[in-house]
């Protein structure tokens, strides 16, 4: 789908792109699988959501939403970079992603109304070309099937806005552009 020509009508939102190293030094990316609640029901995504008028910034939005959705407090998060803003016309959002090193909790907890599960995925697996594919999908409201690129994660597919955040990020994470 084409990108919008104007962002004036898009709703501002923000997500946290959490990464951490496990005890063996392996780099992991944290994703959530959305519950069937909301417009992104069932999809793989990052913790985050719409900017609230009480949020002082989009970073505040990402931190607030992360704590609400997966109970990860700001004290366990170190923001490494503000990534390029991505707009989507299919759902009407302009999303500010923030890459962050996190201190992984001993046990993940989440807001069940919004999150079905938390996934910790090895960055090396995400970068493996064998897990990347493109298929033609017919989504609601589209006039015809369109090619959709995605990364297969077990039985799930990481696609759409989250895929557009992850794809250019993978080589930079593997190259060590940030101290994670």
Tab-separated table of C-alpha atoms in Angstrom:
chain	number	residue	atom	x	y	z
A	1	UNK	CA	0.000	0.000	0.000
A	2	UNK	CA	1.277	3.505	-0.671
A	3	UNK	CA	2.375	5.764	2.153
A	4	UNK	CA	0.110	8.693	2.995
A	5	UNK	CA	0.949	12.050	1.473
A	6	UNK	CA	-0.091	13.901	4.635
A	7	UNK	CA	0.375	12.893	8.253
A	8	UNK	CA	-2.054	15.539	9.520
A	9	UNK	CA	-4.878	13.028	9.968
A	10	UNK	CA	-2.768	10.228	11.456
A	11	UNK	CA	-3.032	9.435	15.154
A	12	UNK	CA	0.302	9.760	17.022
A	13	UNK	CA	1.498	6.614	18.762
A	14	UNK	CA	4.713	5.143	20.131
A	15	UNK	CA	6.191	1.708	20.733
A	16	UNK	CA	9.132	0.352	22.677
A	17	UNK	CA	11.482	-2.007	20.802
A	18	UNK	CA	12.929	-3.973	23.754
A	19	UNK	CA	16.205	-5.894	23.419
A	20	UNK	CA	18.380	-7.729	25.934
A	21	UNK	CA	21.198	-10.263	26.109
A	22	UNK	CA	20.634	-13.567	27.868
A	23	UNK	CA	23.140	-15.250	30.206
A	24	UNK	CA	24.977	-16.719	27.198
A	25	UNK	CA	25.271	-13.293	25.560
A	26	UNK	CA	22.642	-14.026	22.895
A	27	UNK	CA	20.710	-10.948	21.733
A	28	UNK	CA	16.897	-11.151	21.982
A	29	UNK	CA	14.055	-8.932	20.778
A	30	UNK	CA	10.838	-8.846	22.803
A	31	UNK	CA	7.482	-8.865	21.024
A	32	UNK	CA	3.915	-9.231	22.191
A	33	UNK	CA	1.161	-11.176	20.508
A	34	UNK	CA	-1.935	-9.029	20.732
A	35	UNK	CA	-5.150	-10.469	22.128
A	36	UNK	CA	-8.186	-10.342	19.874
A	37	UNK	CA	-9.008	-6.949	21.437
A	38	UNK	CA	-8.583	-3.957	19.152
A	39	UNK	CA	-7.631	-3.263	15.556
A	40	UNK	CA	-4.365	-5.242	15.773
A	41	UNK	CA	-5.923	-8.344	17.357
A	42	UNK	CA	-3.794	-11.486	17.072
A	43	UNK	CA	-0.819	-9.705	15.494
A	44	UNK	CA	2.789	-9.666	16.661
A	45	UNK	CA	3.754	-6.187	17.793
A	46	UNK	CA	5.824	-4.146	20.190
A	47	UNK	CA	4.451	-2.842	23.471
A	48	UNK	CA	2.980	0.579	22.844
A	49	UNK	CA	-0.048	2.475	21.726
A	50	UNK	CA	-1.767	5.786	21.155
A	51	UNK	CA	-0.420	9.015	22.554
A	52	UNK	CA	-2.554	10.130	25.478
A	53	UNK	CA	-3.108	13.866	26.051
A	54	UNK	CA	-1.559	13.456	29.517
A	55	UNK	CA	1.680	12.014	28.045
A	56	UNK	CA	4.503	14.548	28.112
A	57	UNK	CA	6.135	13.072	24.976
A	58	UNK	CA	5.974	10.130	22.614
A	59	UNK	CA	8.722	8.483	24.659
A	60	UNK	CA	6.467	8.854	27.701
A	61	UNK	CA	3.712	7.174	25.665
A	62	UNK	CA	5.979	4.205	24.852
A	63	UNK	CA	7.109	3.838	28.471
A	64	UNK	CA	3.581	4.189	29.887
A	65	UNK	CA	2.123	1.680	27.435
A	66	UNK	CA	4.976	-0.793	28.058
A	67	UNK	CA	4.376	-0.693	31.791
A	68	UNK	CA	0.611	-1.071	31.293
A	69	UNK	CA	0.867	-3.923	28.795
A	70	UNK	CA	3.787	-6.030	30.081
A	71	UNK	CA	4.412	-4.580	33.563
A	72	UNK	CA	7.980	-3.529	32.678
A	73	UNK	CA	8.743	-0.367	34.672
A	74	UNK	CA	10.751	2.553	33.280
A	75	UNK	CA	13.496	1.698	35.798
A	76	UNK	CA	14.137	-1.535	33.828
A	77	UNK	CA	14.421	0.330	30.501
A	78	UNK	CA	17.335	2.225	28.988
A	79	UNK	CA	16.445	3.966	25.727
A	80	UNK	CA	19.244	3.564	23.194
A	81	UNK	CA	17.788	5.349	20.170
A	82	UNK	CA	14.738	7.009	18.723
A	83	UNK	CA	14.129	5.151	15.462
A	84	UNK	CA	12.567	6.676	12.327
A	85	UNK	CA	8.847	7.405	12.604
A	86	UNK	CA	6.688	5.074	10.520
A	87	UNK	CA	3.218	5.881	9.225
A	88	UNK	CA	0.520	3.446	8.274
A	89	UNK	CA	-2.550	4.338	6.307
A	90	UNK	CA	-4.265	0.998	6.867
A	91	UNK	CA	-4.867	1.747	10.549
A	92	UNK	CA	-4.185	5.496	10.584
A	93	UNK	CA	-1.189	5.796	12.921
A	94	UNK	CA	2.100	7.671	12.883
A	95	UNK	CA	4.327	5.594	15.185
A	96	UNK	CA	7.517	6.677	16.964
A	97	UNK	CA	9.589	3.580	17.842
A	98	UNK	CA	12.188	3.676	20.626
A	99	UNK	CA	14.936	1.053	20.795
A	100	UNK	CA	15.667	0.132	24.407
A	101	UNK	CA	17.900	-2.204	26.340
A	102	UNK	CA	15.847	-3.799	29.089
A	103	UNK	CA	16.445	-5.732	32.243
A	104	UNK	CA	14.347	-8.805	31.593
A	105	UNK	CA	11.960	-9.667	34.428
A	106	UNK	CA	12.255	-13.100	36.053
A	107	UNK	CA	8.720	-13.845	34.823
A	108	UNK	CA	6.761	-11.876	32.238
A	109	UNK	CA	3.315	-10.654	33.239
A	110	UNK	CA	0.921	-8.854	30.921
A	111	UNK	CA	-2.440	-7.172	30.596
A	112	UNK	CA	-4.533	-10.059	29.299
A	113	UNK	CA	-7.165	-7.814	27.743
A	114	UNK	CA	-4.528	-6.494	25.304
A	115	UNK	CA	-1.726	-9.079	25.228
A	116	UNK	CA	-2.015	-12.818	24.631
A	117	UNK	CA	1.671	-13.623	25.208
A	118	UNK	CA	5.182	-12.186	25.342
A	119	UNK	CA	7.698	-13.600	22.857
A	120	UNK	CA	11.464	-13.420	23.266
A	121	UNK	CA	13.029	-14.021	19.856
A	122	UNK	CA	16.717	-14.406	19.115
A	123	UNK	CA	17.862	-11.618	16.787
A	124	UNK	CA	19.962	-14.170	14.869
A	125	UNK	CA	16.768	-16.143	14.136
A	126	UNK	CA	14.958	-13.021	12.970
A	127	UNK	CA	17.851	-12.233	10.614
A	128	UNK	CA	17.929	-15.748	9.137
A	129	UNK	CA	16.798	-15.444	5.472
A	130	UNK	CA	15.078	-18.833	5.733
A	131	UNK	CA	12.464	-17.195	7.989
A	132	UNK	CA	11.697	-14.343	5.561
A	133	UNK	CA	8.965	-14.606	2.953
A	134	UNK	CA	6.503	-12.625	0.848
A	135	UNK	CA	2.939	-13.737	0.074
A	136	UNK	CA	-0.050	-12.099	-1.606
A	137	UNK	CA	-2.710	-11.313	0.994
A	138	UNK	CA	-6.197	-9.913	0.606
A	139	UNK	CA	-6.867	-7.729	3.636
A	140	UNK	CA	-10.160	-6.120	4.533
A	141	UNK	CA	-10.690	-2.868	2.642
A	142	UNK	CA	-8.055	-3.617	0.005
A	143	UNK	CA	-9.232	-3.621	-3.609
A	144	UNK	CA	-7.039	-6.635	-4.491
A	145	UNK	CA	-4.425	-8.950	-2.971
A	146	UNK	CA	-1.101	-7.240	-2.265
A	147	UNK	CA	2.381	-8.649	-1.635
A	148	UNK	CA	3.131	-8.724	2.108
A	149	UNK	CA	6.642	-9.414	3.399
A	150	UNK	CA	7.031	-11.008	6.812
A	151	UNK	CA	9.308	-12.954	9.131
A	152	UNK	CA	8.049	-16.326	10.302
A	153	UNK	CA	8.355	-16.779	14.086
A	154	UNK	CA	7.169	-20.269	14.902
A	155	UNK	CA	3.521	-20.413	13.906
A	156	UNK	CA	3.261	-16.605	13.745
A	157	UNK	CA	4.138	-13.995	11.134
A	158	UNK	CA	5.738	-10.647	11.946
A	159	UNK	CA	4.447	-8.260	9.293
A	160	UNK	CA	3.136	-4.763	8.740
A	161	UNK	CA	4.413	-1.881	10.828
A	162	UNK	CA	6.378	-4.108	13.228
A	163	UNK	CA	8.125	-5.783	10.282
A	164	UNK	CA	8.956	-2.356	8.857
A	165	UNK	CA	10.589	-1.430	12.184
A	166	UNK	CA	12.499	-4.709	12.541
A	167	UNK	CA	13.803	-5.285	9.003
A	168	UNK	CA	16.264	-2.353	8.851
A	169	UNK	CA	17.115	-2.765	12.540
A	170	UNK	CA	18.399	-6.358	12.329
A	171	UNK	CA	21.716	-5.737	10.549
A	172	UNK	CA	22.461	-2.812	12.850
A	173	UNK	CA	21.769	-4.887	15.972
A	174	UNK	CA	23.942	-7.718	14.668
A	175	UNK	CA	26.713	-5.250	13.792
A	176	UNK	CA	26.696	-3.925	17.354
A	177	UNK	CA	25.632	-0.342	16.506
A	178	UNK	CA	24.304	-0.045	20.079
A	179	UNK	CA	25.745	-1.379	23.317
A	180	UNK	CA	23.184	-3.998	24.230
